[in-house]
Tab-separated table of C-alpha atoms and ligand atoms in Angstrom:
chain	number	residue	atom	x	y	z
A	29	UNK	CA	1.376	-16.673	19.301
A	30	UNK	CA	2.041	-16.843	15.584
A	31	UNK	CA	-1.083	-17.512	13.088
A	32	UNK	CA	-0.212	-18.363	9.479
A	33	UNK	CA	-0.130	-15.218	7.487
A	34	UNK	CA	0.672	-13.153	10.484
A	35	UNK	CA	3.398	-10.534	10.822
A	36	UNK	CA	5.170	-9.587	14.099
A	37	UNK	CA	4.739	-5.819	14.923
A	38	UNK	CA	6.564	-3.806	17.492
A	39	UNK	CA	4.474	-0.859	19.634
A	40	UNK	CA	5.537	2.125	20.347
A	41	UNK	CA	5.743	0.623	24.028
A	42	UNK	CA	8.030	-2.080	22.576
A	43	UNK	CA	5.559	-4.583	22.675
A	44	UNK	CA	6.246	-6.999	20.036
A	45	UNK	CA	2.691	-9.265	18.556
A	46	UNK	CA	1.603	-10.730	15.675
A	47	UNK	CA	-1.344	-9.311	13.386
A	48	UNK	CA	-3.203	-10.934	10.558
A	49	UNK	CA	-4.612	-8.124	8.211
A	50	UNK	CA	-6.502	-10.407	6.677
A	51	UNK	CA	-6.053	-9.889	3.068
A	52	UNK	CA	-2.793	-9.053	0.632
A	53	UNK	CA	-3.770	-5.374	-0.144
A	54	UNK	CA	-4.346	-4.496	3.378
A	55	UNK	CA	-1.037	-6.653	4.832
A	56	UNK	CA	0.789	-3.999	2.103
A	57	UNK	CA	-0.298	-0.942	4.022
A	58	UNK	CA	2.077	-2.437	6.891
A	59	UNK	CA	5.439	-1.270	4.766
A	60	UNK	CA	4.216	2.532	5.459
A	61	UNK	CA	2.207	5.463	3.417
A	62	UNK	CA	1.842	8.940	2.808
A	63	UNK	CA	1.240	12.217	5.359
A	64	UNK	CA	1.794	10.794	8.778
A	65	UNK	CA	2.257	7.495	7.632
A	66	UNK	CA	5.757	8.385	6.194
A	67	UNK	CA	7.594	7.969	9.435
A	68	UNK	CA	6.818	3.527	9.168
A	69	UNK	CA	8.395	4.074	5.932
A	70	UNK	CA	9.665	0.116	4.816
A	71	UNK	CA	9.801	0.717	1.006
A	72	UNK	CA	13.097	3.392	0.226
A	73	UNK	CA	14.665	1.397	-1.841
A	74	UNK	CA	13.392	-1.327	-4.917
A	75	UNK	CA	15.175	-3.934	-3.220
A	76	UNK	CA	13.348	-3.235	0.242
A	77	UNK	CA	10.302	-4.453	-1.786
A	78	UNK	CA	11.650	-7.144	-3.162
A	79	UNK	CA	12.563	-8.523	0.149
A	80	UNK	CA	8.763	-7.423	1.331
A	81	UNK	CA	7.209	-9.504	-1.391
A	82	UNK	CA	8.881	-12.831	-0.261
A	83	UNK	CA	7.713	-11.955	3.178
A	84	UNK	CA	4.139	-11.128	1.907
A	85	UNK	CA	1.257	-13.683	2.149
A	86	UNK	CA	1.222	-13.768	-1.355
A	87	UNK	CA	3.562	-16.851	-1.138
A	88	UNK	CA	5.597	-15.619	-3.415
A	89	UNK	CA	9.116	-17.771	-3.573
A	90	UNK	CA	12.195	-17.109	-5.497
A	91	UNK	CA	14.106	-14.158	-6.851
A	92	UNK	CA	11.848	-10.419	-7.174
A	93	UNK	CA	13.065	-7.835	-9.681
A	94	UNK	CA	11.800	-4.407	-8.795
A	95	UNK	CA	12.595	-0.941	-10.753
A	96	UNK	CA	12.530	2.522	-9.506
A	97	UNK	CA	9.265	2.900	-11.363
A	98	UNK	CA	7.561	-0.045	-10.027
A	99	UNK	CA	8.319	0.813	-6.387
A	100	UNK	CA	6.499	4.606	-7.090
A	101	UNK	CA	3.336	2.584	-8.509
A	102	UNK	CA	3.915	0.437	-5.461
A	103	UNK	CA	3.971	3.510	-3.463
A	104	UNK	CA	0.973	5.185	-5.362
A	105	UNK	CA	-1.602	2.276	-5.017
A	106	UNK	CA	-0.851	1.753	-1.348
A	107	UNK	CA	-1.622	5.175	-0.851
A	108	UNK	CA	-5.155	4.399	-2.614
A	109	UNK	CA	-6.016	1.435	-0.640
A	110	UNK	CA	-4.731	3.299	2.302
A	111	UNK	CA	-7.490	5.510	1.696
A	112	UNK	CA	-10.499	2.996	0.691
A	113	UNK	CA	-9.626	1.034	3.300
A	114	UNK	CA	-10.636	3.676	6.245
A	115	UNK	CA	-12.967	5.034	4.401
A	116	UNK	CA	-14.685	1.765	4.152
A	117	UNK	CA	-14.181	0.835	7.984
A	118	UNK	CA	-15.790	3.738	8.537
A	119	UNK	CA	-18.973	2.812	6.620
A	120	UNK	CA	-18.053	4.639	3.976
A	121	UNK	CA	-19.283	3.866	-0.029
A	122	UNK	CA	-18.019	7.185	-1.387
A	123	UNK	CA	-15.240	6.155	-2.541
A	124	UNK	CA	-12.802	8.705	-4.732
A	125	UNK	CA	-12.749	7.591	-7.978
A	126	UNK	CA	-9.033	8.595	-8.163
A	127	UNK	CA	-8.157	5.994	-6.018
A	128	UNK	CA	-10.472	3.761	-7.827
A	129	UNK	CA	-8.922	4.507	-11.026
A	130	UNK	CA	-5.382	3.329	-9.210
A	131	UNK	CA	-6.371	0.157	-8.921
A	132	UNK	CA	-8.101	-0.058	-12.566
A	133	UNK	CA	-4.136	1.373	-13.667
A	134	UNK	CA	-2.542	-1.009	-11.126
A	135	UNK	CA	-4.566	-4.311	-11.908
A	136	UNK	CA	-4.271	-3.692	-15.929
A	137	UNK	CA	-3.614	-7.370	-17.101
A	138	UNK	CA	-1.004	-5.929	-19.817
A	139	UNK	CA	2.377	-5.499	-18.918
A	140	UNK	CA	1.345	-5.604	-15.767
A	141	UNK	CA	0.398	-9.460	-15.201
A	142	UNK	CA	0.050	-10.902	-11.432
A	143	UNK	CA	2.771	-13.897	-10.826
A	144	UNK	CA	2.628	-16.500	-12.979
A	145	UNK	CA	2.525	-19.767	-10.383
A	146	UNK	CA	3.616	-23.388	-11.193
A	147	UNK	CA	3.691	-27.117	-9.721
A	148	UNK	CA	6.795	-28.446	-9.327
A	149	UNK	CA	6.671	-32.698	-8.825
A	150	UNK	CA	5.283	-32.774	-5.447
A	151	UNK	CA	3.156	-30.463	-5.822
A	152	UNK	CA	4.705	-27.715	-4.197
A	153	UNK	CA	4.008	-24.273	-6.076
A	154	UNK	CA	6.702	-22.035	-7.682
A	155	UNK	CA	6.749	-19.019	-9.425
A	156	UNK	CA	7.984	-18.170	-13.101
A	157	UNK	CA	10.821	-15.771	-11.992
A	158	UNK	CA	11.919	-13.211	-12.020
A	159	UNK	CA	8.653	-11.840	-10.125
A	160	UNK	CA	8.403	-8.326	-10.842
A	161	UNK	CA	7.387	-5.210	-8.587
A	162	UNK	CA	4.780	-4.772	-11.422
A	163	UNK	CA	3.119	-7.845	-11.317
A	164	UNK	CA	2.700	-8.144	-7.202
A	165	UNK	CA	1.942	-4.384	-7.959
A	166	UNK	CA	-0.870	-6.069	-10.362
A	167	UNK	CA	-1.557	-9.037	-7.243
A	168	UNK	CA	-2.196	-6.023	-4.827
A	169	UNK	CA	-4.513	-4.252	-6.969
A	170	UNK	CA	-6.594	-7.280	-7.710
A	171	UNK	CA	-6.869	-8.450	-4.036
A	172	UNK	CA	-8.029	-4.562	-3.344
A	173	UNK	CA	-10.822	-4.762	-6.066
A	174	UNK	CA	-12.026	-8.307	-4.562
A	175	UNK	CA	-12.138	-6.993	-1.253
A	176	UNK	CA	-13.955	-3.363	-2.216
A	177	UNK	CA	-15.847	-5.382	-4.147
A	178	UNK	CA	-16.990	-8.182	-2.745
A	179	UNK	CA	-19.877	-8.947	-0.789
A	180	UNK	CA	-18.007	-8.212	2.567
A	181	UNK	CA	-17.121	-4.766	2.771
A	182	UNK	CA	-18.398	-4.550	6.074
A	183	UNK	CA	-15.668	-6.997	7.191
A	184	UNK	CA	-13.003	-4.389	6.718
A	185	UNK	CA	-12.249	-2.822	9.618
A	186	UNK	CA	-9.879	-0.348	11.911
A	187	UNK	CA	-9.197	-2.262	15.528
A	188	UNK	CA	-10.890	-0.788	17.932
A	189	UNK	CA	-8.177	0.156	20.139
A	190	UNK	CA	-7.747	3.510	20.975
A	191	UNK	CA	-5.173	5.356	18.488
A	192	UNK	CA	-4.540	1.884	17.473
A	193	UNK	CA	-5.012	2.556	13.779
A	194	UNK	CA	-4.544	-0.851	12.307
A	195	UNK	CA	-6.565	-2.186	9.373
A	196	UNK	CA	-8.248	-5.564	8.937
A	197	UNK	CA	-10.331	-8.000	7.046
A	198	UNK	CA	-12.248	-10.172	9.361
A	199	UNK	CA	-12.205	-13.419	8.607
A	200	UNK	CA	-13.860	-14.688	11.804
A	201	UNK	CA	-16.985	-16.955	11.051
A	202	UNK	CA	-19.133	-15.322	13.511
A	203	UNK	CA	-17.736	-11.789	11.896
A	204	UNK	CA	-16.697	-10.063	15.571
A	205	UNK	CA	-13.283	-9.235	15.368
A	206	UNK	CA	-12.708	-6.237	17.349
A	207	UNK	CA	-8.769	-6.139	17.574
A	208	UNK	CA	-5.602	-5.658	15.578
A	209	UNK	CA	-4.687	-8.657	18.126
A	210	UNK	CA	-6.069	-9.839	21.018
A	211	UNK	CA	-2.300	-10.790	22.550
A	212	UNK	CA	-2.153	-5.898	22.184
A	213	UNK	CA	-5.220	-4.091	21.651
A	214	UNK	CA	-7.654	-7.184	22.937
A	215	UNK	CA	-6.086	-7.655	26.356
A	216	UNK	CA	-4.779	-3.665	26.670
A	217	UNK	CA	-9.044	-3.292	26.654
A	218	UNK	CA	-9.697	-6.295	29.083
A	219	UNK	CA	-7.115	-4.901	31.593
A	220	UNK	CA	-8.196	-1.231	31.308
A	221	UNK	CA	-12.217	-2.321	32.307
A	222	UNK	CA	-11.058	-4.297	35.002
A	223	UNK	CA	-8.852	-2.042	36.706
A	224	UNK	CA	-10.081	1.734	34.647
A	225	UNK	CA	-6.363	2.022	34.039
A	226	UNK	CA	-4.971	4.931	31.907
A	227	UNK	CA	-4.479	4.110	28.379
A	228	UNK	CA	-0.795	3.384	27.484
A	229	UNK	CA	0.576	5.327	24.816
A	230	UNK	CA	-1.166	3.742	21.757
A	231	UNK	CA	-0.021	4.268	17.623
A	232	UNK	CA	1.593	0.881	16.887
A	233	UNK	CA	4.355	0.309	13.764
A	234	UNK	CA	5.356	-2.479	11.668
A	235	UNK	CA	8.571	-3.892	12.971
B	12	ZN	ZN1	-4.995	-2.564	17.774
């Protein structure tokens, strides 16, 4: 079933499901990362994240202009959320101030400004465009700072699957989100403690 800000994902069984990360920074880490993360690779070209940002949550409409340069900082703070991100579902607060100092670089308000929004008559919002890789660069950053930040760290977590590695913000009023999605990981759990089945072969991938 869809949910707003969801994206569809497709396990390595072929299993296709929608996940909602939860937050901006965290949806990001879906287009790939560094070490082992290389092989979901989304982002090879500027134009691959210009297509990503109008797919993003950030509701960002109209022509994206990304450089060469702005897809590496794209690349480089990704790489640092990547990392506060697991460290912090792992009830972590040592966080390296390298990667901290990322987002500080990534979030600077000059050149790097986050989208500049608009109403148009009826209300609908717009964006002053060209959008650039720099300022959703800027967006990321700043959702990243108000999530390790903000007073609900402890919502961020990994899903609880086994080698399911997916990261989340749980938004769930009673706080008890357990899965990447209950339509993979949820019901893969349910199935395997009513029948102790063997584990299907697990690491999921962005589409
Ligand atoms: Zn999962």
């Amino acid at each position: 079933m869809r949910l707003a800000n969801s994206m569809e994902l497709t396990a390595f069984d072929g299993q296709r499901f929608w996940f909602d990360p939860g937050a901006l920074c965290l949806e990001f880490l879906l287009t790939g990362g560094e070490g082992e993360l290389a092989r979901w690779e989304r982002l090879h070209r500027p134009d691959d994240l210009a297509d990503w940002i109008s797919r993003s949550r950030a509701g960002i409409t109209g022509p994206c202009a990304v450089t060469a340069d702005e897809l590496a900082a794209a690349r480089r703070l990704r790489a640092a959320v990547q990392r506060l991100a697991v460290r912090a579902a792992a009830g972590s607060r040592a966080f390296p101030e390298a990667d901290l100092a990322a987002l500080r670089t990534a979030a600077a308000p000059s050149p790097a400004l986050p989208p500049a929004p608009f109403l148009v008559p009826g209300l609908e919002r717009a964006w002053a465009s060209p959008v650039t890789g720099s300022q959703f660069v800027s967006a990321v950053a700043r959702d990243a700072i108000e999530l390790f930040g903000g007073p609900h760290l402890d919502r961020v977590r990994m899903c609880a699957g086994e080698e399911c590695y997916l990261l989340f913000f749980d938004a769930s009023r009673p706080a008890t989100r357990r899965w990447c999605s209950m339509e993979r990981c949820g019901n893969r759990s349910k199935l395997r403690t009513r029948r102790d089945r063997a584990p299907y072969p697990r690491a999921t991938a962005p589409e």
